[in-house]
Short mmCIF file of the C-alpha atoms (twelve columns), coordinates in Angstrom:
data_MODEL
# 
_entry.id   MODEL 
# 
loop_
_atom_site.group_PDB 
_atom_site.id 
_atom_site.type_symbol 
_atom_site.label_atom_id 
_atom_site.label_alt_id 
_atom_site.label_comp_id 
_atom_site.label_asym_id 
_atom_site.label_seq_id 
_atom_site.Cartn_x 
_atom_site.Cartn_y 
_atom_site.Cartn_z 
_atom_site.pdbx_PDB_model_num 
ATOM 1   C CA . UNK A 1   88.311  -127.762 -21.967 1 
ATOM 2   C CA . UNK A 2   89.701  -124.336 -21.125 1 
ATOM 3   C CA . UNK A 3   87.962  -121.406 -22.775 1 
ATOM 4   C CA . UNK A 4   89.240  -117.845 -22.849 1 
ATOM 5   C CA . UNK A 5   86.946  -114.944 -23.709 1 
ATOM 6   C CA . UNK A 6   88.482  -111.512 -24.296 1 
ATOM 7   C CA . UNK A 7   86.878  -108.099 -24.289 1 
ATOM 8   C CA . UNK A 8   87.828  -104.445 -24.157 1 
ATOM 9   C CA . UNK A 9   89.539  -103.733 -27.450 1 
ATOM 10  C CA . UNK A 10  88.776  -100.689 -29.555 1 
ATOM 11  C CA . UNK A 11  90.041  -97.465  -31.058 1 
ATOM 12  C CA . UNK A 12  92.002  -95.036  -28.916 1 
ATOM 13  C CA . UNK A 13  94.109  -91.962  -29.588 1 
ATOM 14  C CA . UNK A 14  97.858  -91.955  -28.981 1 
ATOM 15  C CA . UNK A 15  98.556  -91.375  -25.313 1 
ATOM 16  C CA . UNK A 16  95.231  -92.872  -24.319 1 
ATOM 17  C CA . UNK A 17  94.358  -95.939  -22.273 1 
ATOM 18  C CA . UNK A 18  92.447  -99.189  -22.695 1 
ATOM 19  C CA . UNK A 19  91.840  -102.176 -20.461 1 
ATOM 20  C CA . UNK A 20  91.529  -105.661 -21.884 1 
ATOM 21  C CA . UNK A 21  89.825  -108.439 -19.952 1 
ATOM 22  C CA . UNK A 22  90.041  -112.197 -20.345 1 
ATOM 23  C CA . UNK A 23  87.744  -114.535 -18.467 1 
ATOM 24  C CA . UNK A 24  88.745  -118.169 -18.260 1 
ATOM 25  C CA . UNK A 25  86.590  -121.227 -17.669 1 
ATOM 26  C CA . UNK A 26  86.858  -124.980 -17.718 1 
ATOM 27  C CA . UNK A 27  89.655  -125.566 -15.222 1 
ATOM 28  C CA . UNK A 28  91.201  -124.462 -11.976 1 
ATOM 29  C CA . UNK A 29  94.096  -122.175 -12.730 1 
ATOM 30  C CA . UNK A 30  96.386  -122.362 -9.720  1 
ATOM 31  C CA . UNK A 31  99.231  -123.915 -11.705 1 
ATOM 32  C CA . UNK A 32  98.694  -121.802 -14.800 1 
ATOM 33  C CA . UNK A 33  100.363 -118.831 -16.358 1 
ATOM 34  C CA . UNK A 34  97.999  -116.470 -18.141 1 
ATOM 35  C CA . UNK A 35  98.899  -113.542 -20.278 1 
ATOM 36  C CA . UNK A 36  98.757  -111.673 -23.546 1 
ATOM 37  C CA . UNK A 37  100.380 -111.831 -26.937 1 
ATOM 38  C CA . UNK A 38  99.767  -109.553 -29.895 1 
ATOM 39  C CA . UNK A 39  100.135 -109.628 -33.628 1 
ATOM 40  C CA . UNK A 40  100.169 -106.661 -35.972 1 
ATOM 41  C CA . UNK A 41  99.526  -106.979 -39.722 1 
ATOM 42  C CA . UNK A 42  102.599 -108.284 -41.497 1 
ATOM 43  C CA . UNK A 43  104.477 -108.872 -38.254 1 
ATOM 44  C CA . UNK A 44  105.256 -111.875 -36.124 1 
ATOM 45  C CA . UNK A 45  103.367 -112.707 -32.985 1 
ATOM 46  C CA . UNK A 46  104.857 -110.878 -30.005 1 
ATOM 47  C CA . UNK A 47  104.855 -111.557 -26.273 1 
ATOM 48  C CA . UNK A 48  103.298 -108.720 -24.259 1 
ATOM 49  C CA . UNK A 49  102.892 -109.787 -20.633 1 
ATOM 50  C CA . UNK A 50  102.101 -112.776 -18.468 1 
ATOM 51  C CA . UNK A 51  101.554 -113.678 -14.851 1 
ATOM 52  C CA . UNK A 52  101.683 -116.797 -12.750 1 
ATOM 53  C CA . UNK A 53  98.252  -117.421 -11.286 1 
ATOM 54  C CA . UNK A 54  99.739  -118.866 -8.095  1 
ATOM 55  C CA . UNK A 55  101.736 -116.036 -6.562  1 
ATOM 56  C CA . UNK A 56  100.924 -113.401 -9.147  1 
ATOM 57  C CA . UNK A 57  104.481 -112.873 -10.418 1 
ATOM 58  C CA . UNK A 58  104.394 -110.743 -13.562 1 
ATOM 59  C CA . UNK A 59  106.597 -110.525 -16.642 1 
ATOM 60  C CA . UNK A 60  106.597 -107.913 -19.411 1 
ATOM 61  C CA . UNK A 61  108.065 -107.307 -22.826 1 
ATOM 62  C CA . UNK A 62  110.549 -104.440 -22.806 1 
ATOM 63  C CA . UNK A 63  108.381 -102.589 -25.324 1 
ATOM 64  C CA . UNK A 64  105.485 -102.281 -22.868 1 
ATOM 65  C CA . UNK A 65  107.225 -102.211 -19.485 1 
ATOM 66  C CA . UNK A 66  106.163 -99.174  -17.510 1 
ATOM 67  C CA . UNK A 67  103.101 -98.585  -19.704 1 
ATOM 68  C CA . UNK A 68  101.118 -101.835 -19.409 1 
ATOM 69  C CA . UNK A 69  100.028 -103.610 -16.241 1 
ATOM 70  C CA . UNK A 70  98.800  -107.194 -16.054 1 
ATOM 71  C CA . UNK A 71  96.686  -108.260 -13.102 1 
ATOM 72  C CA . UNK A 72  94.139  -110.867 -12.077 1 
ATOM 73  C CA . UNK A 73  90.939  -111.315 -10.137 1 
ATOM 74  C CA . UNK A 74  91.098  -114.838 -8.774  1 
ATOM 75  C CA . UNK A 75  87.456  -114.870 -7.711  1 
ATOM 76  C CA . UNK A 76  86.395  -114.184 -11.292 1 
ATOM 77  C CA . UNK A 77  89.117  -116.210 -13.066 1 
ATOM 78  C CA . UNK A 78  89.841  -113.059 -15.031 1 
ATOM 79  C CA . UNK A 79  93.102  -111.509 -16.143 1 
ATOM 80  C CA . UNK A 80  93.378  -107.870 -17.152 1 
ATOM 81  C CA . UNK A 81  95.775  -105.844 -19.254 1 
ATOM 82  C CA . UNK A 82  95.735  -102.161 -18.396 1 
ATOM 83  C CA . UNK A 83  97.356  -100.282 -21.267 1 
ATOM 84  C CA . UNK A 84  98.417  -96.675  -20.712 1 
ATOM 85  C CA . UNK A 85  100.357 -94.194  -22.840 1 
ATOM 86  C CA . UNK A 86  99.368  -96.127  -25.931 1 
ATOM 87  C CA . UNK A 87  101.375 -95.643  -29.122 1 
ATOM 88  C CA . UNK A 88  100.464 -96.325  -32.758 1 
ATOM 89  C CA . UNK A 89  102.919 -99.217  -32.702 1 
ATOM 90  C CA . UNK A 90  100.745 -100.910 -30.068 1 
ATOM 91  C CA . UNK A 91  98.109  -101.442 -32.760 1 
ATOM 92  C CA . UNK A 92  97.521  -105.179 -33.080 1 
ATOM 93  C CA . UNK A 93  95.177  -108.046 -32.369 1 
ATOM 94  C CA . UNK A 94  95.674  -108.974 -28.737 1 
ATOM 95  C CA . UNK A 95  95.291  -112.598 -27.688 1 
ATOM 96  C CA . UNK A 96  94.735  -113.934 -24.204 1 
ATOM 97  C CA . UNK A 97  96.683  -117.113 -23.477 1 
ATOM 98  C CA . UNK A 98  96.836  -119.757 -20.768 1 
ATOM 99  C CA . UNK A 99  99.299  -122.531 -20.138 1 
ATOM 100 C CA . UNK A 100 99.978  -124.954 -17.329 1 
ATOM 101 C CA . UNK A 101 103.249 -125.565 -15.539 1 
ATOM 102 C CA . UNK A 102 105.394 -123.194 -17.587 1 
ATOM 103 C CA . UNK A 103 108.994 -122.758 -16.493 1 
ATOM 104 C CA . UNK A 104 110.530 -119.295 -16.473 1 
ATOM 105 C CA . UNK A 105 112.429 -119.756 -19.729 1 
ATOM 106 C CA . UNK A 106 109.213 -120.589 -21.573 1 
ATOM 107 C CA . UNK A 107 106.954 -117.808 -20.325 1 
ATOM 108 C CA . UNK A 108 107.651 -115.556 -23.322 1 
ATOM 109 C CA . UNK A 109 107.193 -118.342 -25.870 1 
ATOM 110 C CA . UNK A 110 103.781 -118.457 -27.511 1 
ATOM 111 C CA . UNK A 111 104.153 -122.131 -28.395 1 
ATOM 112 C CA . UNK A 112 104.232 -122.943 -24.676 1 
ATOM 113 C CA . UNK A 113 100.638 -121.810 -24.158 1 
ATOM 114 C CA . UNK A 114 98.035  -124.449 -24.930 1 
ATOM 115 C CA . UNK A 115 95.008  -122.191 -24.860 1 
ATOM 116 C CA . UNK A 116 94.302  -119.034 -26.846 1 
ATOM 117 C CA . UNK A 117 91.386  -116.645 -26.975 1 
ATOM 118 C CA . UNK A 118 89.808  -115.430 -30.189 1 
ATOM 119 C CA . UNK A 119 91.643  -112.097 -30.118 1 
ATOM 120 C CA . UNK A 120 90.525  -108.508 -29.745 1 
ATOM 121 C CA . UNK A 121 91.571  -105.606 -31.966 1 
ATOM 122 C CA . UNK A 122 93.361  -102.626 -30.463 1 
ATOM 123 C CA . UNK A 123 93.892  -99.657  -32.765 1 
ATOM 124 C CA . UNK A 124 95.883  -96.614  -31.673 1 
ATOM 125 C CA . UNK A 125 95.353  -93.772  -34.098 1 
ATOM 126 C CA . UNK A 126 94.467  -90.095  -34.212 1 
# 
């Protein structure tokens, strides 16, 4: 059973930075995509970023491109989300996700990911 454990959320001022971490266990992840979704109060779940574990190709939502960076540490089975130039509209619960064998057209679809972390709150406010 795959388990995802997130950390790193918190309160930050607009323009600030945070790094989220997600450590995975319970499987080998070579054929997986791992990434992040978010959900703000009263809004639908939103794709943020994902990467293919094998090869490291990355994909971003337009709303975070150029500000967020997703990366991985294969030795630790950990994926990171470095968030810079944070805006109040980035406030949300951020969820780490993992899914196996996803094709390109499905990478931004939350329903395609079988495994979800418990979520970590990110609040951007002055």
